[in-house]
Coordinates of C-alpha atoms in Angstrom, one line a residue:
M1 CA 9.1 -17.4 -25.7
D2 CA 9.3 -19.9 -23.0
I3 CA 9.4 -18.7 -19.4
K4 CA 9.8 -20.8 -16.2
Q5 CA 6.9 -23.1 -15.7
Q6 CA 6.7 -22.2 -12.1
I7 CA 6.0 -18.5 -12.9
I8 CA 2.9 -19.3 -15.1
G9 CA -0.2 -18.5 -13.1
L10 CA 1.6 -16.9 -10.2
P11 CA -0.3 -13.9 -8.9
S12 CA 1.3 -10.4 -9.0
Y13 CA 1.6 -8.5 -5.8
Q14 CA -1.6 -6.4 -5.2
P15 CA -0.8 -3.3 -3.2
G16 CA -3.4 -1.2 -1.5
K17 CA -5.4 1.2 -3.8
P18 CA -3.7 4.6 -4.4
I19 CA -5.4 7.6 -2.8
E20 CA -5.8 9.6 -6.0
E21 CA -7.3 6.6 -7.8
V22 CA -10.0 6.2 -5.1
K23 CA -10.8 9.9 -5.1
E24 CA -11.3 9.9 -8.9
E25 CA -13.2 6.6 -8.9
L26 CA -15.7 7.4 -6.1
G27 CA -15.8 11.2 -6.4
L28 CA -14.3 11.8 -2.9
T29 CA -12.3 14.8 -1.9
R30 CA -10.7 13.2 1.2
V31 CA -9.3 9.7 1.4
V32 CA -7.3 8.2 4.3
K33 CA -5.1 5.2 3.4
L34 CA -4.8 2.6 6.2
A35 CA -4.0 -0.4 4.0
S36 CA -0.2 -0.7 3.7
N37 CA 1.1 -0.1 7.2
E38 CA 2.9 3.1 6.3
N39 CA 3.8 5.5 9.1
P40 CA 0.9 8.0 9.2
Y41 CA 3.2 10.6 10.7
G42 CA 5.6 10.5 7.7
A43 CA 9.3 10.7 8.3
S44 CA 11.6 12.8 10.3
K45 CA 11.9 16.4 9.1
R46 CA 15.6 15.7 8.7
V47 CA 14.9 13.3 5.9
A48 CA 13.5 16.0 3.5
T49 CA 16.5 18.3 4.3
A50 CA 18.9 15.5 3.5
I51 CA 17.2 14.7 0.2
S52 CA 17.1 18.3 -0.7
E53 CA 20.8 18.8 -0.1
S54 CA 21.6 15.8 -2.4
A55 CA 19.1 16.6 -5.1
T56 CA 21.7 18.3 -7.4
N57 CA 23.9 15.2 -7.4
T58 CA 22.0 12.9 -9.7
T59 CA 24.7 12.2 -12.3
I60 CA 26.9 10.0 -10.2
Y61 CA 26.0 6.4 -9.4
P62 CA 25.2 5.7 -5.7
D63 CA 27.7 4.1 -3.4
G64 CA 27.3 0.4 -4.3
Y65 CA 28.6 -0.6 -0.9
S66 CA 26.4 1.7 1.1
A67 CA 29.4 2.6 3.1
K68 CA 28.2 5.6 5.2
L69 CA 24.8 4.0 5.9
R70 CA 26.5 0.7 6.6
E71 CA 28.7 2.3 9.2
K72 CA 25.7 4.0 10.9
V73 CA 23.5 0.9 11.0
A74 CA 26.4 -1.3 12.2
L75 CA 27.1 1.1 15.0
K76 CA 23.4 1.3 16.0
L77 CA 23.1 -2.5 16.1
G78 CA 26.4 -3.4 17.6
V79 CA 27.6 -5.5 14.6
T80 CA 30.4 -5.2 12.1
P81 CA 29.7 -3.6 8.8
E82 CA 30.5 -6.9 7.0
Q83 CA 27.4 -8.4 8.6
L84 CA 25.0 -6.2 6.7
I85 CA 23.5 -6.5 3.2
F86 CA 21.2 -3.8 1.9
G87 CA 18.2 -4.3 -0.4
N88 CA 15.6 -2.3 -2.3
G89 CA 13.4 -2.8 0.6
S90 CA 13.8 -5.9 2.8
D91 CA 11.7 -7.6 0.1
E92 CA 14.8 -7.6 -2.1
V93 CA 16.8 -9.3 0.6
I94 CA 14.2 -12.0 0.6
Q95 CA 14.8 -12.4 -3.1
F96 CA 18.6 -12.5 -2.6
L97 CA 18.2 -15.4 -0.1
C98 CA 15.9 -17.4 -2.3
R99 CA 18.1 -16.9 -5.3
A100 CA 21.2 -17.9 -3.4
L101 CA 19.9 -20.9 -1.5
L102 CA 16.9 -22.3 -3.3
S103 CA 16.6 -24.4 -6.4
P104 CA 14.6 -27.4 -7.7
G105 CA 14.8 -30.3 -5.3
T106 CA 15.2 -28.1 -2.2
N107 CA 12.4 -26.9 0.0
T108 CA 11.6 -24.0 2.3
V109 CA 9.3 -23.9 5.4
T110 CA 6.9 -21.0 6.2
A111 CA 3.9 -20.4 8.4
D112 CA 0.5 -20.0 6.9
P113 CA -0.8 -17.3 6.7
T114 CA 2.3 -15.1 6.5
F115 CA 4.0 -12.6 4.3
S116 CA 3.5 -13.6 0.7
Q117 CA 6.9 -12.9 -0.7
Y118 CA 8.6 -15.9 0.9
K119 CA 6.4 -18.3 -1.0
L120 CA 6.5 -16.2 -4.2
N121 CA 10.3 -16.0 -4.5
A122 CA 10.8 -19.6 -3.5
T123 CA 8.3 -20.8 -6.1
I124 CA 10.1 -18.7 -8.8
E125 CA 13.3 -20.6 -7.9
G126 CA 11.6 -23.9 -8.3
A127 CA 11.8 -24.9 -4.7
E128 CA 9.0 -26.8 -2.8
V129 CA 7.2 -24.5 -0.3
R130 CA 6.0 -26.3 2.9
E131 CA 3.3 -24.2 4.6
V132 CA 2.6 -24.9 8.2
P133 CA -0.7 -23.6 9.7
S134 CA -0.4 -21.1 12.4
V135 CA -2.2 -21.3 15.7
D136 CA -4.3 -18.2 16.6
G137 CA -2.2 -16.3 14.1
V138 CA 1.1 -17.3 15.8
H139 CA 3.7 -19.4 14.1
H140 CA 3.6 -23.1 15.2
L141 CA 7.4 -23.5 15.5
E142 CA 7.2 -27.1 16.7
A143 CA 5.2 -28.1 13.6
M144 CA 7.6 -26.1 11.4
L145 CA 10.5 -28.1 12.9
Q146 CA 8.8 -31.3 11.9
A147 CA 8.6 -30.0 8.3
I148 CA 12.4 -29.7 8.0
D149 CA 14.4 -32.3 6.3
E150 CA 17.8 -32.7 4.7
M151 CA 16.7 -30.7 1.6
T152 CA 15.3 -27.7 3.6
R153 CA 17.3 -24.6 3.0
I154 CA 15.3 -21.7 4.6
V155 CA 12.8 -21.4 7.4
W156 CA 11.0 -18.1 7.6
V157 CA 9.8 -16.6 10.9
C158 CA 7.9 -13.4 10.3
N159 CA 8.1 -11.8 13.7
P160 CA 5.8 -10.0 14.3
N161 CA 3.8 -11.8 11.7
N162 CA 2.2 -10.0 8.8
P163 CA -0.9 -10.1 8.5
S164 CA -1.8 -11.2 12.0
G165 CA 0.5 -8.9 14.0
T166 CA 1.2 -11.7 16.5
Y167 CA 4.7 -12.6 17.7
V168 CA 6.9 -15.5 18.8
N169 CA 8.4 -14.9 22.2
E170 CA 12.1 -15.1 23.1
D171 CA 12.0 -18.5 24.9
T172 CA 10.1 -20.2 22.1
F173 CA 12.3 -18.7 19.5
K174 CA 15.5 -19.8 21.3
R175 CA 14.2 -23.3 21.7
F176 CA 13.5 -23.4 18.0
L177 CA 17.0 -22.2 17.1
D178 CA 18.5 -24.9 19.3
Q179 CA 16.7 -27.6 17.3
V180 CA 17.1 -26.3 13.7
P181 CA 19.8 -28.2 11.8
P182 CA 22.9 -26.0 11.0
H183 CA 22.4 -26.4 7.3
V184 CA 19.1 -24.6 7.4
L185 CA 19.0 -20.8 7.4
V186 CA 16.5 -19.3 9.9
V187 CA 15.2 -15.9 8.8
S188 CA 13.7 -13.6 11.4
D189 CA 11.8 -11.0 9.4
E190 CA 11.4 -8.0 11.7
A191 CA 9.8 -5.3 9.5
Y192 CA 7.8 -4.0 12.4
Y193 CA 10.6 -4.3 15.0
E194 CA 10.4 -0.6 16.1
Y195 CA 6.8 -0.9 17.0
V196 CA 7.2 -3.9 19.4
T197 CA 6.4 -3.2 23.0
A198 CA 6.3 -6.8 24.4
K199 CA 8.9 -7.4 27.0
D200 CA 9.5 -11.0 25.9
Y201 CA 10.1 -10.3 22.3
P202 CA 13.4 -11.9 21.0
N203 CA 16.5 -9.8 21.0
T204 CA 17.8 -11.5 17.9
I205 CA 20.9 -9.6 16.8
P206 CA 23.1 -10.8 19.6
L207 CA 22.0 -14.4 18.8
I208 CA 23.8 -14.4 15.5
K209 CA 27.1 -15.0 17.3
K210 CA 25.7 -18.3 18.7
Y211 CA 23.6 -19.2 15.7
P212 CA 25.5 -18.4 12.4
N213 CA 22.5 -19.9 10.5
L214 CA 20.3 -17.0 11.7
M215 CA 19.6 -13.9 9.6
V216 CA 17.6 -10.9 10.7
L217 CA 15.7 -8.6 8.3
R218 CA 14.7 -5.1 9.0
T219 CA 13.4 -2.1 7.0
F220 CA 13.2 1.7 6.8
S221 CA 9.7 1.4 5.2
K222 CA 7.6 1.2 8.3
A223 CA 8.4 3.2 11.5
Y224 CA 11.1 5.3 9.7
G225 CA 8.6 6.4 7.1
L226 CA 10.7 5.8 4.0
A227 CA 8.5 3.4 2.1
A228 CA 8.8 5.4 -1.1
L229 CA 12.5 5.1 -1.1
R230 CA 12.6 1.3 -0.7
I231 CA 15.5 0.5 1.6
G232 CA 15.9 -2.5 4.0
Y233 CA 18.6 -4.7 5.1
G234 CA 19.7 -8.1 6.4
V235 CA 22.0 -8.9 9.4
G236 CA 23.8 -12.2 9.5
S237 CA 27.2 -13.7 10.1
A238 CA 29.9 -12.0 8.0
G239 CA 30.9 -15.1 6.1
F240 CA 27.3 -15.9 5.1
V241 CA 26.6 -12.3 4.0
S242 CA 29.8 -12.3 1.9
S243 CA 28.7 -15.6 0.2
I244 CA 25.3 -14.3 -0.9
D245 CA 26.4 -10.8 -1.9
P246 CA 27.2 -11.7 -5.5
V247 CA 23.4 -12.0 -6.2
R248 CA 22.9 -8.4 -5.2
P249 CA 22.6 -6.1 -8.2
P250 CA 25.1 -3.3 -8.5
F251 CA 23.8 0.1 -7.1
N252 CA 20.6 -1.5 -5.9
N253 CA 19.9 1.4 -3.5
N254 CA 19.7 4.9 -4.8
S255 CA 21.6 7.9 -3.2
F256 CA 18.4 9.5 -1.9
A257 CA 17.6 6.3 0.0
H258 CA 21.1 6.3 1.6
C259 CA 21.0 9.9 2.8
A260 CA 17.4 9.6 3.9
A261 CA 18.1 6.5 6.0
I262 CA 21.1 8.1 7.6
A263 CA 19.0 11.2 8.5
A264 CA 16.2 9.0 9.8
L265 CA 18.5 7.0 12.0
E266 CA 19.9 10.1 13.6
D267 CA 16.4 11.2 14.8
Q268 CA 15.4 8.5 17.2
A269 CA 13.2 11.0 19.1
F270 CA 10.9 11.0 16.1
I271 CA 10.7 7.2 16.1
D272 CA 10.0 7.2 19.9
E273 CA 7.2 9.7 19.4
C274 CA 5.7 7.7 16.5
V275 CA 5.8 4.5 18.6
E276 CA 4.1 6.2 21.5
K277 CA 1.3 7.5 19.3
N278 CA 0.9 4.1 17.6
T279 CA 0.6 2.4 21.1
E280 CA -2.2 4.9 22.0
G281 CA -3.9 4.3 18.6
M282 CA -3.7 0.5 19.1
K283 CA -5.5 1.0 22.5
Q284 CA -8.3 2.9 20.7
F285 CA -8.8 0.0 18.3
E286 CA -8.7 -2.6 21.1
Q287 CA -11.2 -0.7 23.1
F288 CA -13.5 -0.4 20.1
C289 CA -13.3 -4.1 19.5
Q290 CA -13.9 -5.0 23.1
K291 CA -16.9 -2.7 23.2
H292 CA -18.5 -4.4 20.2
E293 CA -17.3 -7.9 21.0
L294 CA -15.2 -8.2 17.8
Y295 CA -12.3 -10.6 17.8
Y296 CA -8.9 -9.1 17.0
Y297 CA -5.5 -10.6 16.9
P298 CA -3.2 -9.1 19.6
S299 CA -0.7 -7.0 17.6
Q300 CA 2.9 -5.9 18.1
T301 CA 2.8 -3.8 14.9
N302 CA 1.2 -0.7 13.5
F303 CA -1.8 -2.6 12.2
I304 CA -4.6 -4.7 13.6
L305 CA -6.4 -7.6 12.1
I306 CA -10.1 -7.6 13.1
D307 CA -12.7 -10.4 12.4
F308 CA -16.0 -8.9 11.4
K309 CA -17.6 -12.3 10.9
Q310 CA -18.5 -11.4 7.3
S311 CA -16.8 -11.0 3.9
G312 CA -13.6 -9.0 4.3
D313 CA -14.1 -7.8 0.7
R314 CA -17.6 -6.4 1.6
V315 CA -16.2 -4.6 4.6
F316 CA -13.3 -3.2 2.5
D317 CA -15.8 -1.9 -0.1
F318 CA -18.0 -0.3 2.5
L319 CA -15.1 1.6 4.1
L320 CA -13.7 2.5 0.7
R321 CA -16.9 4.4 -0.2
K322 CA -16.6 6.2 3.1
G323 CA -13.1 7.4 2.1
F324 CA -11.0 4.8 4.1
I325 CA -8.7 2.4 2.3
V326 CA -8.1 -0.7 4.4
R327 CA -7.0 -4.3 3.4
S328 CA -9.4 -7.1 3.0
G329 CA -8.2 -10.3 4.7
K330 CA -9.5 -12.5 1.9
A331 CA -6.2 -12.4 0.0
L332 CA -4.2 -12.6 3.3
G333 CA -5.7 -15.9 4.5
F334 CA -8.3 -14.4 6.8
P335 CA -11.5 -14.2 4.6
T336 CA -13.7 -12.6 7.3
C337 CA -11.1 -10.2 8.6
V338 CA -9.9 -6.8 7.6
R339 CA -6.4 -5.5 8.3
I340 CA -6.3 -1.8 9.3
T341 CA -3.2 0.3 9.8
I342 CA -3.2 2.4 13.0
G343 CA -3.8 5.9 11.9
K344 CA -3.7 9.3 13.5
K345 CA -6.1 9.8 16.5
E346 CA -8.6 11.9 14.6
D347 CA -8.6 9.5 11.6
N348 CA -9.1 6.5 13.9
E349 CA -12.1 8.3 15.6
E350 CA -13.7 9.1 12.2
L351 CA -13.2 5.5 11.1
F352 CA -14.9 4.2 14.2
T353 CA -18.1 6.1 13.3
Y354 CA -18.3 4.1 10.1
L355 CA -17.4 0.9 11.9
E356 CA -20.2 1.6 14.4
E357 CA -22.5 1.8 11.4
L358 CA -21.0 -1.5 10.1
V359 CA -21.3 -3.5 13.3
N360 CA -24.8 -2.3 14.0
H361 CA -26.0 -4.2 10.9
S362 CA -25.6 -7.9 10.2
T363 CA -23.9 -7.2 6.9
V364 CA -23.0 -4.1 5.0
Q365 CA -24.8 -3.3 1.8

């Protein structure tokens, strides 16, 4: 059977190693996963209650329009329900956009390095991918503007950026929007929005009224702790959202995800607590790096990218054998770095004892 030529040789997404697999492989009784930027504090207790209450209702298809959740999210964001599109994680919304807008002969512009799913989905659709090198981990928006032409259909701004954790500020982003041609969709991917503390971070949702070619992506997988349920969404102009909705599969979100997301939204006190603890944990990591003169990328997320000046794969393997799963920067475009999710205070402190051992030697064995 013949498949699309552009799929041949494409790498599959490689997630962080599962905890149970590491325990079995290395004979460990305790493993801490700090690789996939999940919320170490889990989800609001209201989520488990909501799922339990709906557990007996598995015979009926979920609401294909996500009506109740749509109403809750629209109210929280100050938009109309028609401006929202829900996906099986915000990853699926990325897929929707690529399927709807990209085809052979078109192109899309991204930063480099950035989230891998922009390039992957664009390549599958046969579009040209124009990658523009970042500067100190931050999107070089002026250079990205120069890469746009009449065949450009989407420009991706991962903000804060994964894997660097850096961000584009509001003034820079607005200047960028002013110059992007109206035929080009600008996607502001804000998966880590809830963790941002920078005062000059863009307030993007209100900008959609002025820039109908802007779409904002957010997710329940990170701060809300619903990664296992896979639910994210896009916010755009109502007309654009309506035009791309036909590519969305029917019933693409399950009922448990709907009720869990509603419950999570109703417990903002939990999110505030998680963000506060994340900010404290980030300070722990920053202080460790400063003490040991390790370069790190200033992060507005729940992870930090640290340059250990040696193979990220070797650092990954060293920490794995100590019972900590992190993410090597090699596959992320930062070969001497490691990306580490900010964990609970006690887990961070234990990790630092191993990192002390690491930095006190020129290379790990």
